[in-house]
Short mmCIF file of C-alpha atoms and ligand atoms in Angstrom, two decimals:
data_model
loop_
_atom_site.label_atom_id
_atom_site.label_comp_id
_atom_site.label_asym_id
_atom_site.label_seq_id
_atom_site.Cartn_x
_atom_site.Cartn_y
_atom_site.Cartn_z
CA UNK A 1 -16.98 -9.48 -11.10
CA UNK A 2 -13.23 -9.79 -12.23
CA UNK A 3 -11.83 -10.99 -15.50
CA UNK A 4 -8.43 -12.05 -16.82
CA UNK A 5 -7.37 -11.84 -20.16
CA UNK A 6 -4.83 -14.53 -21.10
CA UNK A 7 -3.07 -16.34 -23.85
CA UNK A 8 -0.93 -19.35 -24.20
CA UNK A 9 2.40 -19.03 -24.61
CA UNK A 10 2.91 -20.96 -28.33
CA UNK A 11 0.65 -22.33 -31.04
CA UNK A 12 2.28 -25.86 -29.67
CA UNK A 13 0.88 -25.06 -26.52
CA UNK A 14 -2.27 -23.76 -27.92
CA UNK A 15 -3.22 -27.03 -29.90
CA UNK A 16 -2.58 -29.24 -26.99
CA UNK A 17 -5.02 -26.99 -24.72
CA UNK A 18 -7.88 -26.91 -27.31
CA UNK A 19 -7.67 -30.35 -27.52
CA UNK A 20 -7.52 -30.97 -23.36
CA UNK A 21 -10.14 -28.14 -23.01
CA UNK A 22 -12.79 -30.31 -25.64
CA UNK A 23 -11.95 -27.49 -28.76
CA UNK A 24 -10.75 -30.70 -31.39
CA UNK A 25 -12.02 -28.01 -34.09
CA UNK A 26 -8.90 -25.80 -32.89
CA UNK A 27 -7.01 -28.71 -32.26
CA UNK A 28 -5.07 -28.96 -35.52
CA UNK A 29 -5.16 -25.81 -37.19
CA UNK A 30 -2.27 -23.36 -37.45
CA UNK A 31 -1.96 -20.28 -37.13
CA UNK A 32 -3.76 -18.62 -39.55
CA UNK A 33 -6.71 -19.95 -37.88
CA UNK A 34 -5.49 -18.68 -34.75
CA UNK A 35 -5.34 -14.80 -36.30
CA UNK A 36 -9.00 -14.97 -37.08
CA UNK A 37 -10.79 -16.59 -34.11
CA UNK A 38 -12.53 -14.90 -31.32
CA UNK A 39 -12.40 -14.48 -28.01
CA UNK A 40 -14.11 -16.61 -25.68
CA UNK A 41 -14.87 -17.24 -22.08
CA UNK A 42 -13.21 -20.64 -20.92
CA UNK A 43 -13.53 -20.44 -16.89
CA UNK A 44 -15.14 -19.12 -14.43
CA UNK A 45 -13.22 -18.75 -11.01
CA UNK A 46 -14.28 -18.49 -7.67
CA UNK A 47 -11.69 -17.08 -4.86
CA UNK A 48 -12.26 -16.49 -1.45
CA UNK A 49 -10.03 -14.22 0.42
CA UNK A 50 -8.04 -14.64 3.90
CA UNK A 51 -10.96 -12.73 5.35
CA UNK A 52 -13.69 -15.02 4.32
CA UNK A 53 -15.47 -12.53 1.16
CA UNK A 54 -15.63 -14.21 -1.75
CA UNK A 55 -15.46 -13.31 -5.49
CA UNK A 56 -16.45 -14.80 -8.68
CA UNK A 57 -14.32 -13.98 -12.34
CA UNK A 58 -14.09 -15.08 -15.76
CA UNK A 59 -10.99 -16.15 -17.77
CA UNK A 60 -10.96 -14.80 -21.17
CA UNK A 61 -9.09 -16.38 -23.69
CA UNK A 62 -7.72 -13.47 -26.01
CA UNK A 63 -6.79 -16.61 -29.12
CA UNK A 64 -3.42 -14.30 -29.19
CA UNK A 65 -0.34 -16.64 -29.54
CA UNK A 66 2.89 -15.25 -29.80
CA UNK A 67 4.01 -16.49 -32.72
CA UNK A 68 1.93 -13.37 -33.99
CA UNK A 69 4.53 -11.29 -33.61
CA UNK A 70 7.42 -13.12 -34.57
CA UNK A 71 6.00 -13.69 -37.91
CA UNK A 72 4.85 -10.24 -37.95
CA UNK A 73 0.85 -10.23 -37.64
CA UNK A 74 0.92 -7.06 -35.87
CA UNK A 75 -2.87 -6.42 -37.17
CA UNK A 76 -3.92 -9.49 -35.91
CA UNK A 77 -2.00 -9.76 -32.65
CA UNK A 78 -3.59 -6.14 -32.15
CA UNK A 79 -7.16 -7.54 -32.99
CA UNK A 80 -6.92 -9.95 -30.49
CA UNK A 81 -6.43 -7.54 -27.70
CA UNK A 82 -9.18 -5.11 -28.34
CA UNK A 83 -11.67 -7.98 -28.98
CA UNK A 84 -10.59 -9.70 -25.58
CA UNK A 85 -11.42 -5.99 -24.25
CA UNK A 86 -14.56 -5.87 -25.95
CA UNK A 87 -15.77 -9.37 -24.82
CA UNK A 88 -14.80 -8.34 -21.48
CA UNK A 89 -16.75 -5.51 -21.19
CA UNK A 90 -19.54 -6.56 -23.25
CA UNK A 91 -19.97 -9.45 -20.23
CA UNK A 92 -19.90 -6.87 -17.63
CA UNK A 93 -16.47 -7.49 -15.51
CA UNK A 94 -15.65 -4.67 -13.79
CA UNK A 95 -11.83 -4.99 -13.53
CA UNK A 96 -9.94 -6.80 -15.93
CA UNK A 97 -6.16 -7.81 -15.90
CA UNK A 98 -4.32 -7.45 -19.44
CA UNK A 99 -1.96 -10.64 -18.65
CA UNK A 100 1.03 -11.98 -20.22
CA UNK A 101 1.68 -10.09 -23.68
CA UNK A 102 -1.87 -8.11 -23.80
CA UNK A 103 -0.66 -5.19 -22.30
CA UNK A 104 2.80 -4.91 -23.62
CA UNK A 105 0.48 -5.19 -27.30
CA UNK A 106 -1.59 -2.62 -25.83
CA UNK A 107 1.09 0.29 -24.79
CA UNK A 108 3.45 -0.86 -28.14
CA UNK A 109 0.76 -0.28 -30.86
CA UNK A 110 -1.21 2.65 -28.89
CA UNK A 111 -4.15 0.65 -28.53
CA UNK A 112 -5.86 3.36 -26.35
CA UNK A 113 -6.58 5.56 -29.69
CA UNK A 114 -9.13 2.38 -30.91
CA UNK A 115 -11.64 3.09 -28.51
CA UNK A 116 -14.98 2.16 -30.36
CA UNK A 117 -14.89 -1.89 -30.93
CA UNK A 118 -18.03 -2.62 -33.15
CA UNK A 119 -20.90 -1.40 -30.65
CA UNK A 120 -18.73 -1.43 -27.94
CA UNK A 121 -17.01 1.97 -26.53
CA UNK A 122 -14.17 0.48 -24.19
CA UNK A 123 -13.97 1.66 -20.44
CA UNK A 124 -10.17 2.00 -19.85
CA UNK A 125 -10.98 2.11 -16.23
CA UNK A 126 -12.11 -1.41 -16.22
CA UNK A 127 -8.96 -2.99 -17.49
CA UNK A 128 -5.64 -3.01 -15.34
CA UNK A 129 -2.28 -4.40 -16.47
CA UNK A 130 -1.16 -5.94 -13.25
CA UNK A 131 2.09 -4.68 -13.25
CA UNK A 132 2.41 -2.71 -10.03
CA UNK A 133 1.40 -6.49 -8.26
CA UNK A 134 3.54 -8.50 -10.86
CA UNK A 135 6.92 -5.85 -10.05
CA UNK A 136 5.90 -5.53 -5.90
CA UNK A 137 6.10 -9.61 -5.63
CA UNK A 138 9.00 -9.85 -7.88
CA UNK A 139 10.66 -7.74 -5.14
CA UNK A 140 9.37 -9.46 -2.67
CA UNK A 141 10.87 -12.46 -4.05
CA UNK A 142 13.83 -11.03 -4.31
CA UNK A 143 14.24 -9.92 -0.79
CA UNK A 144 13.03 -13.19 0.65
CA UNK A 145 14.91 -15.79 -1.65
CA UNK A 146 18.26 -14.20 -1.77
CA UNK A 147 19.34 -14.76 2.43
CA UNK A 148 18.58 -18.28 2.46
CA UNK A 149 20.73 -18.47 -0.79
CA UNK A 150 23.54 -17.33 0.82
CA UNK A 151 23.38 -13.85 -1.05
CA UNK A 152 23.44 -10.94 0.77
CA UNK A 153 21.88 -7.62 -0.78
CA UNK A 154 24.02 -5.27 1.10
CA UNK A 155 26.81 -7.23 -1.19
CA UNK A 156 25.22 -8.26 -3.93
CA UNK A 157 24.83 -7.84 -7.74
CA UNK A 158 21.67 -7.33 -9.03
CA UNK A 159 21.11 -7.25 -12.91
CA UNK A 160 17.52 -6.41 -14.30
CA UNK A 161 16.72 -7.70 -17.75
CA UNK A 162 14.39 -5.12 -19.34
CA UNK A 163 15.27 -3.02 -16.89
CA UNK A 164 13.37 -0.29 -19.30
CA UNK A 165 10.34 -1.80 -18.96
CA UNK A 166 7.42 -1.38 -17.04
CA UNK A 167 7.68 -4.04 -14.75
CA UNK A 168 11.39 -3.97 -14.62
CA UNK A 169 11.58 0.05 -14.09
CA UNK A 170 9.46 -0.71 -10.90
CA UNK A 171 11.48 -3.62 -9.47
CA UNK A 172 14.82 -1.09 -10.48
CA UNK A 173 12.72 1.91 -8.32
CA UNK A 174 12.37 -0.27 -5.55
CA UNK A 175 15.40 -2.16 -4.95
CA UNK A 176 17.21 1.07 -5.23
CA UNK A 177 14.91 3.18 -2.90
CA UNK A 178 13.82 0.22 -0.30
CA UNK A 179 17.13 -2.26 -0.49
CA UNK A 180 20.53 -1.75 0.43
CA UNK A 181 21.85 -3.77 -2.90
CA UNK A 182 25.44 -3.20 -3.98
CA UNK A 183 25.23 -2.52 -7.80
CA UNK A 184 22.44 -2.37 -9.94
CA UNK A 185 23.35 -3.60 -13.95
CA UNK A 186 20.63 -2.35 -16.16
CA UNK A 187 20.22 -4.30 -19.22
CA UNK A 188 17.76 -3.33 -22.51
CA UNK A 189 18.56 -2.69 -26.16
CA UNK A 190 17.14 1.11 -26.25
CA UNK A 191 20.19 3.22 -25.07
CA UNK A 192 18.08 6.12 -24.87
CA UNK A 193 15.78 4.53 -22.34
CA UNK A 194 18.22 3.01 -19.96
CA UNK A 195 20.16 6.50 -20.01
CA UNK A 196 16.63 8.16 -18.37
CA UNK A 197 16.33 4.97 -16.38
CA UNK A 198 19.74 5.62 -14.86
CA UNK A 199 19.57 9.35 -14.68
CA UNK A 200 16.29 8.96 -12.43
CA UNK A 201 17.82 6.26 -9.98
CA UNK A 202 20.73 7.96 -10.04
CA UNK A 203 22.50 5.01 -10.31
CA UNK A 204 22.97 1.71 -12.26
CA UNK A 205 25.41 0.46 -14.69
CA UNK A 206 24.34 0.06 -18.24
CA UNK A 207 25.38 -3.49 -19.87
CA UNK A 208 24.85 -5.95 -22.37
CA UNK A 209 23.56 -9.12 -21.43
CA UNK A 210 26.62 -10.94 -22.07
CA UNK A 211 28.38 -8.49 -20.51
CA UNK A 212 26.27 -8.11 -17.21
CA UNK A 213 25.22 -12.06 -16.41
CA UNK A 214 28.62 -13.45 -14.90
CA UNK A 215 28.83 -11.06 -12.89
CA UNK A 216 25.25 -10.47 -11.05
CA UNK A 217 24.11 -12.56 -7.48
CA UNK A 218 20.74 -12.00 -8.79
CA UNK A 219 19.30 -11.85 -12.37
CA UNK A 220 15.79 -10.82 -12.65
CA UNK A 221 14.34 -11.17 -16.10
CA UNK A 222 11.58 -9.25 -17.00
CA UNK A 223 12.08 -8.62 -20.83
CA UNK A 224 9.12 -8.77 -23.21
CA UNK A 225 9.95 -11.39 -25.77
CA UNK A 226 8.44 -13.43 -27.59
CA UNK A 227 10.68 -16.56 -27.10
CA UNK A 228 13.44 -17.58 -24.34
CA UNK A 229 17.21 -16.89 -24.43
CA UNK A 230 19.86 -20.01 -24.05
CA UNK A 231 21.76 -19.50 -20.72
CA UNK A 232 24.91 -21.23 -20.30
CA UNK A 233 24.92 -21.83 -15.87
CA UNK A 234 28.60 -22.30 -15.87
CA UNK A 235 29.24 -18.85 -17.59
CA UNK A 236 26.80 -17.09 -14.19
CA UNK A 237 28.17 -16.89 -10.62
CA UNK A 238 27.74 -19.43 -7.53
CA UNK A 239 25.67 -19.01 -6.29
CA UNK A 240 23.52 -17.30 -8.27
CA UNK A 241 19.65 -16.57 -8.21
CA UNK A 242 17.91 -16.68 -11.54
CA UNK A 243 14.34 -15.25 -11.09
CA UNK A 244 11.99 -15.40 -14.62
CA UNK A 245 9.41 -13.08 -14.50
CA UNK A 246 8.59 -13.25 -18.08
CA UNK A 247 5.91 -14.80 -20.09
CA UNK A 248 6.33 -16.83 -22.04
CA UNK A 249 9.46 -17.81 -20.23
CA UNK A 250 12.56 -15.41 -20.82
CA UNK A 251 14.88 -18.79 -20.00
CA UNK A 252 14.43 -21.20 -23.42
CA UNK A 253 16.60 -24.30 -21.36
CA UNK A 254 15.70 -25.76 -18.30
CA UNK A 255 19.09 -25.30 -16.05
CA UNK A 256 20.51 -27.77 -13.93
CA UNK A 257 23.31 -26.35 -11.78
CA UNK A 258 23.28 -27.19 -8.11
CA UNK A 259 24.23 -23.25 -8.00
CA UNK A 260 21.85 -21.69 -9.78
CA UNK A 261 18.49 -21.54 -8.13
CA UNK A 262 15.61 -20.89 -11.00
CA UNK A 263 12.87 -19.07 -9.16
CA UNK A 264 9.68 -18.55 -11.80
CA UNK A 265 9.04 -14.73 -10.71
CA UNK A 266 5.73 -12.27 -10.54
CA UNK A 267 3.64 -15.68 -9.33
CA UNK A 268 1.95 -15.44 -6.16
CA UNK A 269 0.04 -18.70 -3.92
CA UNK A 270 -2.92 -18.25 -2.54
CA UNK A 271 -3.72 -19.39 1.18
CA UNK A 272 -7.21 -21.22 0.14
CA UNK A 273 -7.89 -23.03 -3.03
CA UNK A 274 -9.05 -21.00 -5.94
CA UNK A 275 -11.86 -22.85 -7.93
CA UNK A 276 -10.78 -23.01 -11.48
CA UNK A 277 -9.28 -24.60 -14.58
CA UNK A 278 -6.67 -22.53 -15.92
CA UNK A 279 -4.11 -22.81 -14.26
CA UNK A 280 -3.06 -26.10 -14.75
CA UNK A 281 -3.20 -25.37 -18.23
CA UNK A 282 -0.59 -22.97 -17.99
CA UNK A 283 1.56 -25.43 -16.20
CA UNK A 284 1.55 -24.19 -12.44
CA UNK A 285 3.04 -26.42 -9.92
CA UNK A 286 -0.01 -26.50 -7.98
CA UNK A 287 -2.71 -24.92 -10.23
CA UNK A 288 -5.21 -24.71 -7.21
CA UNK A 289 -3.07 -21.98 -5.52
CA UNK A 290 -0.49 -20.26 -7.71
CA UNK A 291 -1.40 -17.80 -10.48
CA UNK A 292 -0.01 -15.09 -11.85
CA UNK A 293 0.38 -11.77 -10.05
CA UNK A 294 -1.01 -9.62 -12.77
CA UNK A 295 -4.06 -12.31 -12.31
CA UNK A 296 -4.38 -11.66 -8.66
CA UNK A 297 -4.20 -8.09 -9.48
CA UNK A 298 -7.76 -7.41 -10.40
CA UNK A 299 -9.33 -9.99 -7.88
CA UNK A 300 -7.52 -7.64 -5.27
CA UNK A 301 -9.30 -5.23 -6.83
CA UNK A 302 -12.59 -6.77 -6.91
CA UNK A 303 -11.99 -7.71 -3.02
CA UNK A 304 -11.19 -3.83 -2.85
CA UNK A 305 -13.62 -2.94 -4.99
CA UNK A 306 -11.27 -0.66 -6.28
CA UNK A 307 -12.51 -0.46 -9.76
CA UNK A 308 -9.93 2.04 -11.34
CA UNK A 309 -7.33 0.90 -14.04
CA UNK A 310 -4.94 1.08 -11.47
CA UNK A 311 -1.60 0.01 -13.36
CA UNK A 312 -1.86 1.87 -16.62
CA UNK A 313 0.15 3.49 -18.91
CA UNK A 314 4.09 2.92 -18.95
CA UNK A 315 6.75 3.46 -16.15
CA UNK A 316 4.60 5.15 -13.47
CA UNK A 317 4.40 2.39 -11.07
CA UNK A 318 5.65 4.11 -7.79
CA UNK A 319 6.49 2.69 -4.98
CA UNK A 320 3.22 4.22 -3.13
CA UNK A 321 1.15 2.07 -5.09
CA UNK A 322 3.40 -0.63 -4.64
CA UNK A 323 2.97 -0.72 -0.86
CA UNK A 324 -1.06 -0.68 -1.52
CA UNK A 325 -1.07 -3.34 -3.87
CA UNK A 326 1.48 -5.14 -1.33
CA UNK A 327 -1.00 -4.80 1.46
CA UNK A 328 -3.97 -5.70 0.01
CA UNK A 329 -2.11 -8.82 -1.18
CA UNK A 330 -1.41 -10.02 2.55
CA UNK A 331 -4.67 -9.10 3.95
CA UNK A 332 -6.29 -11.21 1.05
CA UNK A 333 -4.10 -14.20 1.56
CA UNK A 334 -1.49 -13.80 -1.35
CA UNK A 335 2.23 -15.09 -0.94
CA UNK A 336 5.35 -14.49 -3.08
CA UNK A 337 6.23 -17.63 -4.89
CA UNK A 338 9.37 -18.96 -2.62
CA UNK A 339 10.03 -21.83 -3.57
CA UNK A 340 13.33 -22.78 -6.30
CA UNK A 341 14.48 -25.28 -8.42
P1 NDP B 401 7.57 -3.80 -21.34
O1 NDP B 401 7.26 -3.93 -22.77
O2 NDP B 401 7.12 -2.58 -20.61
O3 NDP B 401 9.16 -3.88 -21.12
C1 NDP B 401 9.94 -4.85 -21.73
C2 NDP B 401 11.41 -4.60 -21.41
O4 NDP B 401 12.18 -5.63 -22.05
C3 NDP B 401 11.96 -3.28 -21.94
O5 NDP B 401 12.94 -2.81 -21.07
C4 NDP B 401 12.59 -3.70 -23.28
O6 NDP B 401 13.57 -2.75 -23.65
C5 NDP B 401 13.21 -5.03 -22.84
N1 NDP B 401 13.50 -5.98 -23.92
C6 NDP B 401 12.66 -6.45 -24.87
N2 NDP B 401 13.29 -7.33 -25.66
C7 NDP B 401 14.56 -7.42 -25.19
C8 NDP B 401 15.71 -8.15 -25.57
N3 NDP B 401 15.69 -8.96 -26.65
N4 NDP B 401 16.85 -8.02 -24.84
C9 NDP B 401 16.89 -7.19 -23.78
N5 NDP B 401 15.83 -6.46 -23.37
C10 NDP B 401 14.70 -6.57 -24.06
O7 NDP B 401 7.04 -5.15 -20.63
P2 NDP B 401 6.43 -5.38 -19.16
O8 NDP B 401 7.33 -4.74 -18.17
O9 NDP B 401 5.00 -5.05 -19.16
O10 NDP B 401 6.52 -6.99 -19.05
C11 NDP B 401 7.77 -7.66 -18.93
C12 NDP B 401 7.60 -9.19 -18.90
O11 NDP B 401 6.82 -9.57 -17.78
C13 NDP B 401 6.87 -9.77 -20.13
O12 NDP B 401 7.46 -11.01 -20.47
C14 NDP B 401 5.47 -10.02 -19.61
O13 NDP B 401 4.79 -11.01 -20.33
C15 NDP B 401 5.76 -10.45 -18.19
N6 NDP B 401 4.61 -10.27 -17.29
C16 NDP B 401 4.46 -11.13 -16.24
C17 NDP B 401 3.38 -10.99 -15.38
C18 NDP B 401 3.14 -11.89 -14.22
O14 NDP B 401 2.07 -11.80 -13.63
N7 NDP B 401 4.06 -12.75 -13.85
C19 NDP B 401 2.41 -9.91 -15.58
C20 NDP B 401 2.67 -9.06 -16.69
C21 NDP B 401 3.75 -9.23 -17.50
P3 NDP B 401 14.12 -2.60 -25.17
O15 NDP B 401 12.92 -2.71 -26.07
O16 NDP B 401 14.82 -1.30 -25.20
O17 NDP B 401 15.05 -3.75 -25.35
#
């Protein structure tokens, strides 16, 4: 069995779920309430692959908001991962994907030192962040969106926001190793980081957002924060592709420029429908088909039954495991999001 461990992306969002999902208790509190409650299981899913095997997961609901950090509840944001963990394990998943925020929490407050939860002693090899699958379709979706744009790699600008990051130190790896992009702009506020980052491409320009956005083909935001930025379209070039990768959102305003094509990056569509709830909760386009690639992550797992925390840790996806994840993702029926806005 797989599990996903997921959040919502505000307490706004949260109260209007609770009260969809039949919580009215959770409904109208704030969130204070939020910090204390427990995990729970919300969904069970059902997927059945390209080949015909079929797998059965849970959704856990970590109760983490991100609000948590912006106000500074680093004890409680923190609770809510290991609990999640806990709950997980304590139902007997065997792979796990830390989505959204859980794993940045994770690797930010070393939450591998708290291994005993209550009675629980947490497996790390049952959990997985998803990132190698969430930074291999982001690729993907750059590759296979740009041409139809009108952007040509071999030509174009490519700035990475977060570039530091896990996901976004991938997607750098592999555009510079597997495309023939022009210029890479490399875009985070630790100097020290993007100075490594740049030594081990050997390449890459290293810019301030401001700085970098009018004058990238392709901006792919992968930065962990807890709220979206204002863009201004007329300040970006046109065409330009805008691809968000983040969660929440790294884009606060919806933009509407006939030249600026808004792709919502690191979400796959399945070929069958999936047989579950969540996803139109979290606002997909078509909730019986698209989900997030850290999400498909451990149900190509479970297909695999590769149980092994296979993206762990910080900046050592390579592009090996990039290729497996990539494969196992086509033979199961999963397909880069495509389509823009
Ligand atoms: P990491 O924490 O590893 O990296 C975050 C990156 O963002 C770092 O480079 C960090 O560098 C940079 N960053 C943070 N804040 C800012 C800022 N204000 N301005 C510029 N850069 C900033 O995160 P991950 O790579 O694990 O995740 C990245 C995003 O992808 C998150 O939003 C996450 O929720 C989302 N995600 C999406 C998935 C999907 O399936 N679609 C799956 C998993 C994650 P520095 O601190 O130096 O600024």
């Amino acid at each position: 069995m797989f599990g996903l461990i997921g959040h919502l992306t505000s307490l706004e969002h949260a109260q209007s779920v609770a009260r969809e999902l039949g919580y009215p208790e959770y409904a109208d509190q704030g969130l204070d309430f939020w910090c204390s409650a427990p995990p729970q299981i919300v969904d069970t899913i059902k997927v059945t692959s390209a080949t015909g095997q079929q797998i059965e997961g849970r959704y856990v609901e970590s109760c983490f908001l991100p609000e948590m950090l912006a106000t500074r509840r680093i004890k409680a944001a923190t609770r809510k991962i290991v609990n999640a963990m806990a709950h997980a394990q304590k139902n007997g998943i065997n792979i796990t994907a830390l989505g959204g925020f859980s794993s940045i929490i994770f690797e930010n407050f070393n939450l591998q030192q708290i291994q005993q939860v209550r009675n629980i002693k947490l497996e790390f090899e049952r959990f997985t962040t998803g990132n190698t699958h969430t930074a291999y379709i982001i690729c993907r979706q750059v590759e296979q969106v740009s041409k139809p744009l009108g952007i040509n790699l071999s030509q174009a600008t490519v700035a990475v926001c977060g570039a530091t990051g896990d996901i976004g130190s991938a997607i750098c790896r592999w555009l510079n190793a597997r495309t023939d992009v022009a210029e890479l702009l490399l875009i985070a506020r630790n100097q020290e980081r993007l100075q490594l980052l740049q030594e081990e491409l050997g390449r890459g320009k290293i810019m301030s957002v401001e700085e970098a956005l009018p004058q990238a083909d392709i901006i792919v935001w992968v930065a962990s924060m807890p709220k979206g930025v204002e863009i201004d379209p007329t300040q970006l070039k046109h065409p330009c592709l805008l691809i968000d990768g983040g969660y929440p959102k790294n884009l606060g305003n919806i933009i509407k420029h006939p030249d600026v094509h808004v792709l919502n990056g690191g979400i796959v569509e399945h070929s069958l429908d999936i047989e579950w709830k969540i996803m139109s909760i979290v606002n997909m386009d078509v909730p019986a088909r698209q989900l997030f690639a850290c999400f498909a992550e451990s149900m190509l797992l479970e297909f695999e039954k590769l149980y092994t925390n296979f993206s762990w840790g910080r900046n050592q996806i390579s592009l090996e495991k990039m290729d497996l994840i990539g494969q196992v993702s086509l033979k199961h029926g999963f397909r880069p999001l495509l389509m823009v806005s």
